[in-house]
Amino acid sequence: MQPPDLMPEGELNPSDTELRALVHTLPALVCRGRADGGGVDFVNKGFIDYTGLAGAAALGWGWMDAVHPVDRRRVTVCAKSILTSGTSQTTEMRLRRFDGTYRWFLFEGSPLHDASGTVVGWNAIKVDVDDRKRADEALRESVQELRLIIDSIPGQVAILNTSGRAETVNRGLLEYFGRPFEDFQFGDTSDHVHPDDLAGVIAAWVQAMSTGTMVEYEHRLRRFDGVYRWFYARGLPLRDSANQILRWYVLLTDIDDRKRAEELLRASEQQFRAIMDSIPGLIALVNATSGEIELVNRGVLDYFGRSREQLQQWTTSDSVHPDDLPQVIAAWQRAITAGEAPEWEHRLRRSDGVYRWFQLRGFPWRDSNNQLVRWYCLITDVHDRKTAEDALRRSETFLLEVQKLSRTGGWRFDVATDVVESSPEIQRAYKVQPGDEISNPEFWFGRIHADDRLRVRSTFERCVREKCGYRSGYRVVLGDGSIGYQHAIGRPVLNEGGELVEFIGASMDMTDHWLATTELERASQALHDMQTKLSRAAQVATVGELAASIAHEVNQPLAAVVTNGHACLRWLSAAPPNIDKAMEAAQRIVNDGKGAGEVVHRVRSLFKRAPVEEVPLDINDIIREVLRLLEADAARRGVALAVSLESDLAPVRGDRVQLQQLVLNLVLNALDALESVADRAKQVSIRSRRAGAHAAIDVEDNGVGLDNPETVFEPFFTTKANGMGMGLAICRSIAAAHNGMLSAVRNPAYGTTFSFTVPLAADDRL
């Protein structure tokens, strides 16, 4: 349909219908402008359909009503410029569609000339470019967004061409190097890569360019202020559909902090290794699940003379003493399956074949989920302590036997504290009772006969002042009113400055001699005998001093355990171990060291003997206490202790120390009887049972046996090369003092069984 007012017949050739149809069907908006600048006098059907303007509304400058108000002036100027300049003009504008929607169009106008070249009008075509405009806008926004993303990446980004030159870099890279892109080329590495890293970087890129594979490396880059920082570079190629590389995308990640942390970690590990290797003990880190040894210190390698890999086979090698191996394996299994902290004492074989005693303590390390990961094991050499404890037991046993035989006791007076220490033999001679203040010197002076007291006190005080030897004989009034006679000697102990520290001495019970001596000759003989015994007493006093010295020395390795425990607290307080748990574990080392000191104190107290008393006692507890003392000695001798104690055995009434001495002597004799046995497993059996109104204790060995068991109870009879022959005689006297019996029988096969009985307490409920 042709609107007659928009398309006058005279304007177009009426016969040219094809041309008319073409103009109206063009996929664009067409208009024709008048030469006088009066707007347009023709628009095609496309313009009418798009704008919805009909009739005269589209002619003249009426068509401008469809142009966006912002664009009208620019379009008007463009249309008039065609007439005035006689040249084609182009601009973009927004046209309102019939539904009120504006879309972008490209306005392209050209002048119309007559045959003489005069401008007689202009033609314009308007092409819809809205989709392209929106696509361009979206592309610009996408590019901006991409640039924003690239600039926001927490790293340096570069896009390189196939020759390695930079096409694009992000803001982070420019800011790091402090130069504009025009002055920077990524391929020019010589001025910003650390000289020590440059060759490696070049080699990596040559390899990547030649093979087309991903490139990655670490290197140092110089910042704008001259500071070098470590970066991790990773480059990936971009390929086209023909698999040809178009460009490279490179990401640089700052890893300087990580590298420094790694360096600190390496330094920390080196320091940790140095600390471990300098610890005066053996350290092992053991996996809590598999039991595999993960790490050991230098002390372990030096002691065993083996590598860590060789030590993994410790269960089948001779690293652990064969007698200790089963118990150690069982303890490790408990640690692995139940998470039970490993702790024991065992013998370990040194590189020269010598076995030494060690104490192993395991401290747990748990992860953030409180799962047990590994054990930190501290293995401390306690061989000297074990040897000293054994020597101490033998020395104090010998001392007690000698004191009883000679009826001589030892004493010590501390000058600074005014405290007296006394041996069990002196306490027996003075008939000390529970509750007596025997640490007070006045107690002992108070027991001296009134006629002798002033003389003895004056003599002793003079010896203290003059720091000279003390000797005195005197009578004592005992608690029951009876009279005894004591002869005491002592010597001063001075420090390096010559100051008196203490008096140590011995006192011999001379009561029997004093009562029997009534004539001068007998008195002279008694004096001679007393001098001889006093000489032996002086030797006993020396032995007592030696025993005290041994006890002091035992505490030295224990103090070392405590010191190592405190050191362990500091070492394990460092990361990564858990500080609280490590400190708790180390505190247990300290407690155990102090506990070991208490054990030594208990041993000394046992052999000093407390005041004699008769109280209800659990005989099984007494046996267990003695066996705890002898357990290590039995293991050293290779003797198995078989213990069978009747669980509901009623209490007995007696003196704990004396009964302990009785059991101790019998078990020691049984161990000694097995010294020469080599053709069978050595075993000592200790049993307790009820025998009527008595508790019966049997100590059985499978040693060489006794031909005539009864003779061993006679004084001075002994089967030992260095024995005194008084031990079993004393044991029988202890049993008799408790209204019991001690006997011995030869076993049918091997060895001897010693049995003693003690009456049960009257009331089983005690």
PDB file of C-alpha atoms in Angstrom, residues 70-292:
ATOM      1  CA  VAL A  70      19.119  13.795  23.114  1.00  0.00           C
ATOM      2  CA  ASP A  71      20.000  12.875  19.514  1.00  0.00           C
ATOM      3  CA  ARG A  72      17.729  15.354  17.590  1.00  0.00           C
ATOM      4  CA  ARG A  73      20.126  18.272  17.354  1.00  0.00           C
ATOM      5  CA  ARG A  74      23.016  16.048  16.235  1.00  0.00           C
ATOM      6  CA  VAL A  75      20.836  14.381  13.529  1.00  0.00           C
ATOM      7  CA  THR A  76      19.475  17.745  12.311  1.00  0.00           C
ATOM      8  CA  VAL A  77      22.983  19.145  12.005  1.00  0.00           C
ATOM      9  CA  CYS A  78      24.056  16.002  10.127  1.00  0.00           C
ATOM     10  CA  ALA A  79      21.114  16.247   7.658  1.00  0.00           C
ATOM     11  CA  LYS A  80      21.688  19.959   6.941  1.00  0.00           C
ATOM     12  CA  SER A  81      25.411  19.340   6.580  1.00  0.00           C
ATOM     13  CA  ILE A  82      24.704  17.038   3.650  1.00  0.00           C
ATOM     14  CA  LEU A  83      23.113  19.957   1.733  1.00  0.00           C
ATOM     15  CA  THR A  84      25.688  22.515   2.697  1.00  0.00           C
ATOM     16  CA  SER A  85      28.751  20.378   2.177  1.00  0.00           C
ATOM     17  CA  GLY A  86      27.489  18.245  -0.632  1.00  0.00           C
ATOM     18  CA  THR A  87      29.115  15.240   0.991  1.00  0.00           C
ATOM     19  CA  SER A  88      27.877  12.110   2.686  1.00  0.00           C
ATOM     20  CA  GLN A  89      27.408  12.264   6.462  1.00  0.00           C
ATOM     21  CA  THR A  90      27.058   9.550   9.077  1.00  0.00           C
ATOM     22  CA  THR A  91      25.840   9.523  12.667  1.00  0.00           C
ATOM     23  CA  GLU A  92      24.103   7.251  15.149  1.00  0.00           C
ATOM     24  CA  MET A  93      20.746   7.958  16.695  1.00  0.00           C
ATOM     25  CA  ARG A  94      17.982   6.362  18.654  1.00  0.00           C
ATOM     26  CA  LEU A  95      14.535   6.010  17.020  1.00  0.00           C
ATOM     27  CA  ARG A  96      11.366   5.406  18.931  1.00  0.00           C
ATOM     28  CA  ARG A  97       9.458   2.375  17.780  1.00  0.00           C
ATOM     29  CA  PHE A  98       5.681   2.421  17.533  1.00  0.00           C
ATOM     30  CA  ASP A  99       5.542   0.722  20.983  1.00  0.00           C
ATOM     31  CA  GLY A 100       7.616   3.485  22.580  1.00  0.00           C
ATOM     32  CA  THR A 101      10.891   1.522  22.612  1.00  0.00           C
ATOM     33  CA  TYR A 102      14.017   3.292  21.440  1.00  0.00           C
ATOM     34  CA  ARG A 103      16.551   1.383  19.337  1.00  0.00           C
ATOM     35  CA  TRP A 104      19.881   2.489  17.899  1.00  0.00           C
ATOM     36  CA  PHE A 105      20.140   3.180  14.136  1.00  0.00           C
ATOM     37  CA  LEU A 106      23.015   4.130  11.882  1.00  0.00           C
ATOM     38  CA  PHE A 107      22.049   7.255   9.905  1.00  0.00           C
ATOM     39  CA  GLU A 108      23.917   7.430   6.576  1.00  0.00           C
ATOM     40  CA  GLY A 109      22.969  10.364   4.292  1.00  0.00           C
ATOM     41  CA  SER A 110      24.184  11.252   0.770  1.00  0.00           C
ATOM     42  CA  PRO A 111      23.431  14.333  -1.419  1.00  0.00           C
ATOM     43  CA  LEU A 112      21.325  14.134  -4.651  1.00  0.00           C
ATOM     44  CA  HIS A 113      22.820  15.963  -7.671  1.00  0.00           C
ATOM     45  CA  ASP A 114      21.191  16.920 -10.981  1.00  0.00           C
ATOM     46  CA  ALA A 115      22.925  16.653 -14.327  1.00  0.00           C
ATOM     47  CA  SER A 116      24.787  19.853 -13.672  1.00  0.00           C
ATOM     48  CA  GLY A 117      26.046  18.685 -10.301  1.00  0.00           C
ATOM     49  CA  THR A 118      23.756  20.893  -8.268  1.00  0.00           C
ATOM     50  CA  VAL A 119      22.524  19.464  -4.972  1.00  0.00           C
ATOM     51  CA  VAL A 120      18.809  18.989  -5.349  1.00  0.00           C
ATOM     52  CA  GLY A 121      18.176  16.997  -2.193  1.00  0.00           C
ATOM     53  CA  TRP A 122      19.507  14.182  -0.097  1.00  0.00           C
ATOM     54  CA  ASN A 123      18.783  10.528   0.578  1.00  0.00           C
ATOM     55  CA  ALA A 124      19.250   8.791   3.928  1.00  0.00           C
ATOM     56  CA  ILE A 125      19.114   5.204   5.046  1.00  0.00           C
ATOM     57  CA  LYS A 126      18.745   4.198   8.682  1.00  0.00           C
ATOM     58  CA  VAL A 127      20.023   0.710   9.588  1.00  0.00           C
ATOM     59  CA  ASP A 128      19.117  -0.914  12.916  1.00  0.00           C
ATOM     60  CA  VAL A 129      22.376  -1.364  14.864  1.00  0.00           C
ATOM     61  CA  ASP A 130      20.806  -1.735  18.290  1.00  0.00           C
ATOM     62  CA  ASP A 131      21.885  -5.364  18.715  1.00  0.00           C
ATOM     63  CA  ARG A 132      25.385  -4.538  17.624  1.00  0.00           C
ATOM     64  CA  LYS A 133      25.492  -1.538  19.975  1.00  0.00           C
ATOM     65  CA  ARG A 134      24.322  -3.665  22.840  1.00  0.00           C
ATOM     66  CA  ALA A 135      26.827  -6.371  21.894  1.00  0.00           C
ATOM     67  CA  ASP A 136      29.595  -3.771  21.752  1.00  0.00           C
ATOM     68  CA  GLU A 137      28.511  -2.408  25.107  1.00  0.00           C
ATOM     69  CA  ALA A 138      28.388  -5.898  26.571  1.00  0.00           C
ATOM     70  CA  LEU A 139      31.795  -6.576  25.089  1.00  0.00           C
ATOM     71  CA  ARG A 140      33.180  -3.378  26.600  1.00  0.00           C
ATOM     72  CA  GLU A 141      31.665  -4.277  29.958  1.00  0.00           C
ATOM     73  CA  SER A 142      33.034  -7.814  29.637  1.00  0.00           C
ATOM     74  CA  VAL A 143      36.462  -6.493  28.804  1.00  0.00           C
ATOM     75  CA  GLN A 144      36.300  -4.089  31.718  1.00  0.00           C
ATOM     76  CA  GLU A 145      35.114  -6.857  33.991  1.00  0.00           C
ATOM     77  CA  LEU A 146      37.853  -9.144  32.717  1.00  0.00           C
ATOM     78  CA  ARG A 147      40.411  -6.412  33.292  1.00  0.00           C
ATOM     79  CA  LEU A 148      39.006  -5.872  36.788  1.00  0.00           C
ATOM     80  CA  ILE A 149      39.218  -9.605  37.474  1.00  0.00           C
ATOM     81  CA  ILE A 150      42.762  -9.825  36.186  1.00  0.00           C
ATOM     82  CA  ASP A 151      43.782  -6.751  38.173  1.00  0.00           C
ATOM     83  CA  SER A 152      42.120  -8.211  41.277  1.00  0.00           C
ATOM     84  CA  ILE A 153      43.922 -11.559  41.092  1.00  0.00           C
ATOM     85  CA  PRO A 154      46.187 -11.878  44.169  1.00  0.00           C
ATOM     86  CA  GLY A 155      49.187 -12.392  41.955  1.00  0.00           C
ATOM     87  CA  GLN A 156      50.927 -11.074  38.863  1.00  0.00           C
ATOM     88  CA  VAL A 157      49.448 -12.019  35.466  1.00  0.00           C
ATOM     89  CA  ALA A 158      51.030 -11.685  32.032  1.00  0.00           C
ATOM     90  CA  ILE A 159      49.900 -12.703  28.538  1.00  0.00           C
ATOM     91  CA  LEU A 160      52.833 -13.392  26.222  1.00  0.00           C
ATOM     92  CA  ASN A 161      53.024 -13.904  22.487  1.00  0.00           C
ATOM     93  CA  THR A 162      54.779 -16.894  21.004  1.00  0.00           C
ATOM     94  CA  SER A 163      58.098 -15.073  21.062  1.00  0.00           C
ATOM     95  CA  GLY A 164      57.807 -14.479  24.787  1.00  0.00           C
ATOM     96  CA  ARG A 165      57.016 -10.766  24.610  1.00  0.00           C
ATOM     97  CA  ALA A 166      54.297  -9.367  26.868  1.00  0.00           C
ATOM     98  CA  GLU A 167      50.996  -8.442  25.244  1.00  0.00           C
ATOM     99  CA  THR A 168      49.121  -7.708  28.446  1.00  0.00           C
ATOM    100  CA  VAL A 169      50.006  -7.570  32.145  1.00  0.00           C
ATOM    101  CA  ASN A 170      47.759  -6.890  35.107  1.00  0.00           C
ATOM    102  CA  ARG A 171      47.958  -3.967  37.486  1.00  0.00           C
ATOM    103  CA  GLY A 172      49.635  -6.087  40.171  1.00  0.00           C
ATOM    104  CA  LEU A 173      52.614  -6.727  37.917  1.00  0.00           C
ATOM    105  CA  LEU A 174      52.956  -3.083  36.947  1.00  0.00           C
ATOM    106  CA  GLU A 175      52.690  -1.929  40.558  1.00  0.00           C
ATOM    107  CA  TYR A 176      55.247  -4.523  41.690  1.00  0.00           C
ATOM    108  CA  PHE A 177      57.854  -3.412  39.151  1.00  0.00           C
ATOM    109  CA  GLY A 178      56.804   0.244  39.394  1.00  0.00           C
ATOM    110  CA  ARG A 179      56.854   0.997  35.655  1.00  0.00           C
ATOM    111  CA  PRO A 180      54.211   1.535  32.910  1.00  0.00           C
ATOM    112  CA  PHE A 181      53.491  -1.209  30.432  1.00  0.00           C
ATOM    113  CA  GLU A 182      55.185   0.712  27.609  1.00  0.00           C
ATOM    114  CA  ASP A 183      58.479   0.601  29.544  1.00  0.00           C
ATOM    115  CA  PHE A 184      58.130  -3.022  30.532  1.00  0.00           C
ATOM    116  CA  GLN A 185      58.565  -6.213  28.546  1.00  0.00           C
ATOM    117  CA  PHE A 186      58.181  -9.529  30.305  1.00  0.00           C
ATOM    118  CA  GLY A 187      60.637 -11.227  28.030  1.00  0.00           C
ATOM    119  CA  ASP A 188      63.392  -8.838  29.068  1.00  0.00           C
ATOM    120  CA  THR A 189      64.254 -10.713  32.247  1.00  0.00           C
ATOM    121  CA  SER A 190      67.783  -9.517  32.821  1.00  0.00           C
ATOM    122  CA  ASP A 191      66.869  -6.407  34.791  1.00  0.00           C
ATOM    123  CA  HIS A 192      64.307  -7.832  37.224  1.00  0.00           C
ATOM    124  CA  VAL A 193      65.177 -11.524  37.741  1.00  0.00           C
ATOM    125  CA  HIS A 194      67.756 -12.262  40.428  1.00  0.00           C
ATOM    126  CA  PRO A 195      71.135 -12.936  38.762  1.00  0.00           C
ATOM    127  CA  ASP A 196      71.417 -16.301  40.521  1.00  0.00           C
ATOM    128  CA  ASP A 197      68.051 -17.389  39.082  1.00  0.00           C
ATOM    129  CA  LEU A 198      68.290 -15.935  35.583  1.00  0.00           C
ATOM    130  CA  ALA A 199      69.898 -18.947  33.890  1.00  0.00           C
ATOM    131  CA  GLY A 200      67.272 -21.300  35.285  1.00  0.00           C
ATOM    132  CA  VAL A 201      64.412 -19.056  34.153  1.00  0.00           C
ATOM    133  CA  ILE A 202      65.782 -18.807  30.622  1.00  0.00           C
ATOM    134  CA  ALA A 203      66.333 -22.563  30.446  1.00  0.00           C
ATOM    135  CA  ALA A 204      62.766 -23.214  31.632  1.00  0.00           C
ATOM    136  CA  TRP A 205      61.275 -20.945  28.952  1.00  0.00           C
ATOM    137  CA  VAL A 206      63.464 -22.361  26.200  1.00  0.00           C
ATOM    138  CA  GLN A 207      62.292 -25.828  27.155  1.00  0.00           C
ATOM    139  CA  ALA A 208      58.637 -24.739  27.271  1.00  0.00           C
ATOM    140  CA  MET A 209      58.782 -22.898  23.943  1.00  0.00           C
ATOM    141  CA  SER A 210      60.416 -25.828  22.194  1.00  0.00           C
ATOM    142  CA  THR A 211      58.101 -28.503  23.589  1.00  0.00           C
ATOM    143  CA  GLY A 212      54.899 -26.513  24.020  1.00  0.00           C
ATOM    144  CA  THR A 213      54.456 -27.889  27.542  1.00  0.00           C
ATOM    145  CA  MET A 214      53.528 -26.099  30.733  1.00  0.00           C
ATOM    146  CA  VAL A 215      56.357 -24.198  32.384  1.00  0.00           C
ATOM    147  CA  GLU A 216      56.786 -23.713  36.128  1.00  0.00           C
ATOM    148  CA  TYR A 217      59.670 -22.613  38.313  1.00  0.00           C
ATOM    149  CA  GLU A 218      60.545 -20.562  41.398  1.00  0.00           C
ATOM    150  CA  HIS A 219      62.660 -17.446  41.164  1.00  0.00           C
ATOM    151  CA  ARG A 220      63.290 -14.088  42.765  1.00  0.00           C
ATOM    152  CA  LEU A 221      62.003 -10.852  41.192  1.00  0.00           C
ATOM    153  CA  ARG A 222      63.264  -7.367  42.023  1.00  0.00           C
ATOM    154  CA  ARG A 223      60.563  -5.012  43.283  1.00  0.00           C
ATOM    155  CA  PHE A 224      60.489  -1.313  42.362  1.00  0.00           C
ATOM    156  CA  ASP A 225      62.347  -0.532  45.621  1.00  0.00           C
ATOM    157  CA  GLY A 226      65.161  -2.977  44.825  1.00  0.00           C
ATOM    158  CA  VAL A 227      63.982  -5.718  47.190  1.00  0.00           C
ATOM    159  CA  TYR A 228      63.947  -9.252  45.783  1.00  0.00           C
ATOM    160  CA  ARG A 229      61.033 -11.533  46.640  1.00  0.00           C
ATOM    161  CA  TRP A 230      60.409 -15.162  45.763  1.00  0.00           C
ATOM    162  CA  PHE A 231      57.724 -15.986  43.160  1.00  0.00           C
ATOM    163  CA  TYR A 232      56.283 -19.199  41.801  1.00  0.00           C
ATOM    164  CA  ALA A 233      55.745 -18.899  38.010  1.00  0.00           C
ATOM    165  CA  ARG A 234      53.363 -21.128  36.087  1.00  0.00           C
ATOM    166  CA  GLY A 235      52.734 -20.688  32.374  1.00  0.00           C
ATOM    167  CA  LEU A 236      50.129 -22.434  30.187  1.00  0.00           C
ATOM    168  CA  PRO A 237      49.891 -22.246  26.363  1.00  0.00           C
ATOM    169  CA  LEU A 238      46.688 -21.214  24.524  1.00  0.00           C
ATOM    170  CA  ARG A 239      46.169 -23.179  21.304  1.00  0.00           C
ATOM    171  CA  ASP A 240      43.926 -22.681  18.271  1.00  0.00           C
ATOM    172  CA  SER A 241      41.790 -25.304  16.534  1.00  0.00           C
ATOM    173  CA  ALA A 242      44.896 -26.477  14.652  1.00  0.00           C
ATOM    174  CA  ASN A 243      46.696 -27.006  17.972  1.00  0.00           C
ATOM    175  CA  GLN A 244      49.048 -24.132  17.236  1.00  0.00           C
ATOM    176  CA  ILE A 245      50.141 -22.026  20.192  1.00  0.00           C
ATOM    177  CA  LEU A 246      48.678 -18.546  20.009  1.00  0.00           C
ATOM    178  CA  ARG A 247      49.978 -17.095  23.263  1.00  0.00           C
ATOM    179  CA  TRP A 248      51.072 -17.968  26.824  1.00  0.00           C
ATOM    180  CA  TYR A 249      49.208 -17.175  30.042  1.00  0.00           C
ATOM    181  CA  VAL A 250      51.554 -16.723  32.988  1.00  0.00           C
ATOM    182  CA  LEU A 251      50.623 -16.444  36.669  1.00  0.00           C
ATOM    183  CA  LEU A 252      53.232 -15.272  39.195  1.00  0.00           C
ATOM    184  CA  THR A 253      52.411 -16.055  42.830  1.00  0.00           C
ATOM    185  CA  ASP A 254      54.316 -14.379  45.647  1.00  0.00           C
ATOM    186  CA  ILE A 255      55.746 -17.206  47.808  1.00  0.00           C
ATOM    187  CA  ASP A 256      58.325 -15.145  49.663  1.00  0.00           C
ATOM    188  CA  ASP A 257      56.603 -15.568  53.030  1.00  0.00           C
ATOM    189  CA  ARG A 258      56.264 -19.289  52.425  1.00  0.00           C
ATOM    190  CA  LYS A 259      59.929 -19.559  51.453  1.00  0.00           C
ATOM    191  CA  ARG A 260      60.931 -17.666  54.569  1.00  0.00           C
ATOM    192  CA  ALA A 261      58.670 -19.873  56.661  1.00  0.00           C
ATOM    193  CA  GLU A 262      60.226 -22.934  55.058  1.00  0.00           C
ATOM    194  CA  GLU A 263      63.657 -21.568  55.829  1.00  0.00           C
ATOM    195  CA  LEU A 264      62.644 -20.918  59.425  1.00  0.00           C
ATOM    196  CA  LEU A 265      61.189 -24.409  59.570  1.00  0.00           C
ATOM    197  CA  ARG A 266      64.423 -25.877  58.260  1.00  0.00           C
ATOM    198  CA  ALA A 267      66.362 -23.853  60.802  1.00  0.00           C
ATOM    199  CA  SER A 268      63.935 -24.959  63.515  1.00  0.00           C
ATOM    200  CA  GLU A 269      64.311 -28.583  62.460  1.00  0.00           C
ATOM    201  CA  GLN A 270      68.076 -28.223  62.514  1.00  0.00           C
ATOM    202  CA  GLN A 271      67.870 -26.655  65.960  1.00  0.00           C
ATOM    203  CA  PHE A 272      65.500 -29.400  67.090  1.00  0.00           C
ATOM    204  CA  ARG A 273      67.920 -32.013  65.780  1.00  0.00           C
ATOM    205  CA  ALA A 274      70.816 -30.275  67.541  1.00  0.00           C
ATOM    206  CA  ILE A 275      68.854 -30.201  70.796  1.00  0.00           C
ATOM    207  CA  MET A 276      67.917 -33.864  70.468  1.00  0.00           C
ATOM    208  CA  ASP A 277      71.499 -34.852  69.701  1.00  0.00           C
ATOM    209  CA  SER A 278      72.805 -32.880  72.690  1.00  0.00           C
ATOM    210  CA  ILE A 279      70.395 -34.406  75.220  1.00  0.00           C
ATOM    211  CA  PRO A 280      72.355 -36.642  77.629  1.00  0.00           C
ATOM    212  CA  GLY A 281      70.029 -39.544  76.913  1.00  0.00           C
ATOM    213  CA  LEU A 282      68.502 -41.568  74.122  1.00  0.00           C
ATOM    214  CA  ILE A 283      65.526 -40.107  72.230  1.00  0.00           C
ATOM    215  CA  ALA A 284      63.226 -42.007  69.852  1.00  0.00           C
ATOM    216  CA  LEU A 285      60.038 -40.951  68.044  1.00  0.00           C
ATOM    217  CA  VAL A 286      57.811 -43.997  67.535  1.00  0.00           C
ATOM    218  CA  ASN A 287      54.639 -44.210  65.435  1.00  0.00           C
ATOM    219  CA  ALA A 288      51.723 -44.857  67.790  1.00  0.00           C
ATOM    220  CA  THR A 289      49.902 -47.057  65.269  1.00  0.00           C
ATOM    221  CA  SER A 290      52.578 -49.216  63.664  1.00  0.00           C
ATOM    222  CA  GLY A 291      55.270 -49.029  66.324  1.00  0.00           C
ATOM    223  CA  GLU A 292      57.792 -47.987  63.642  1.00  0.00           C
TER     224      GLU A 292
END
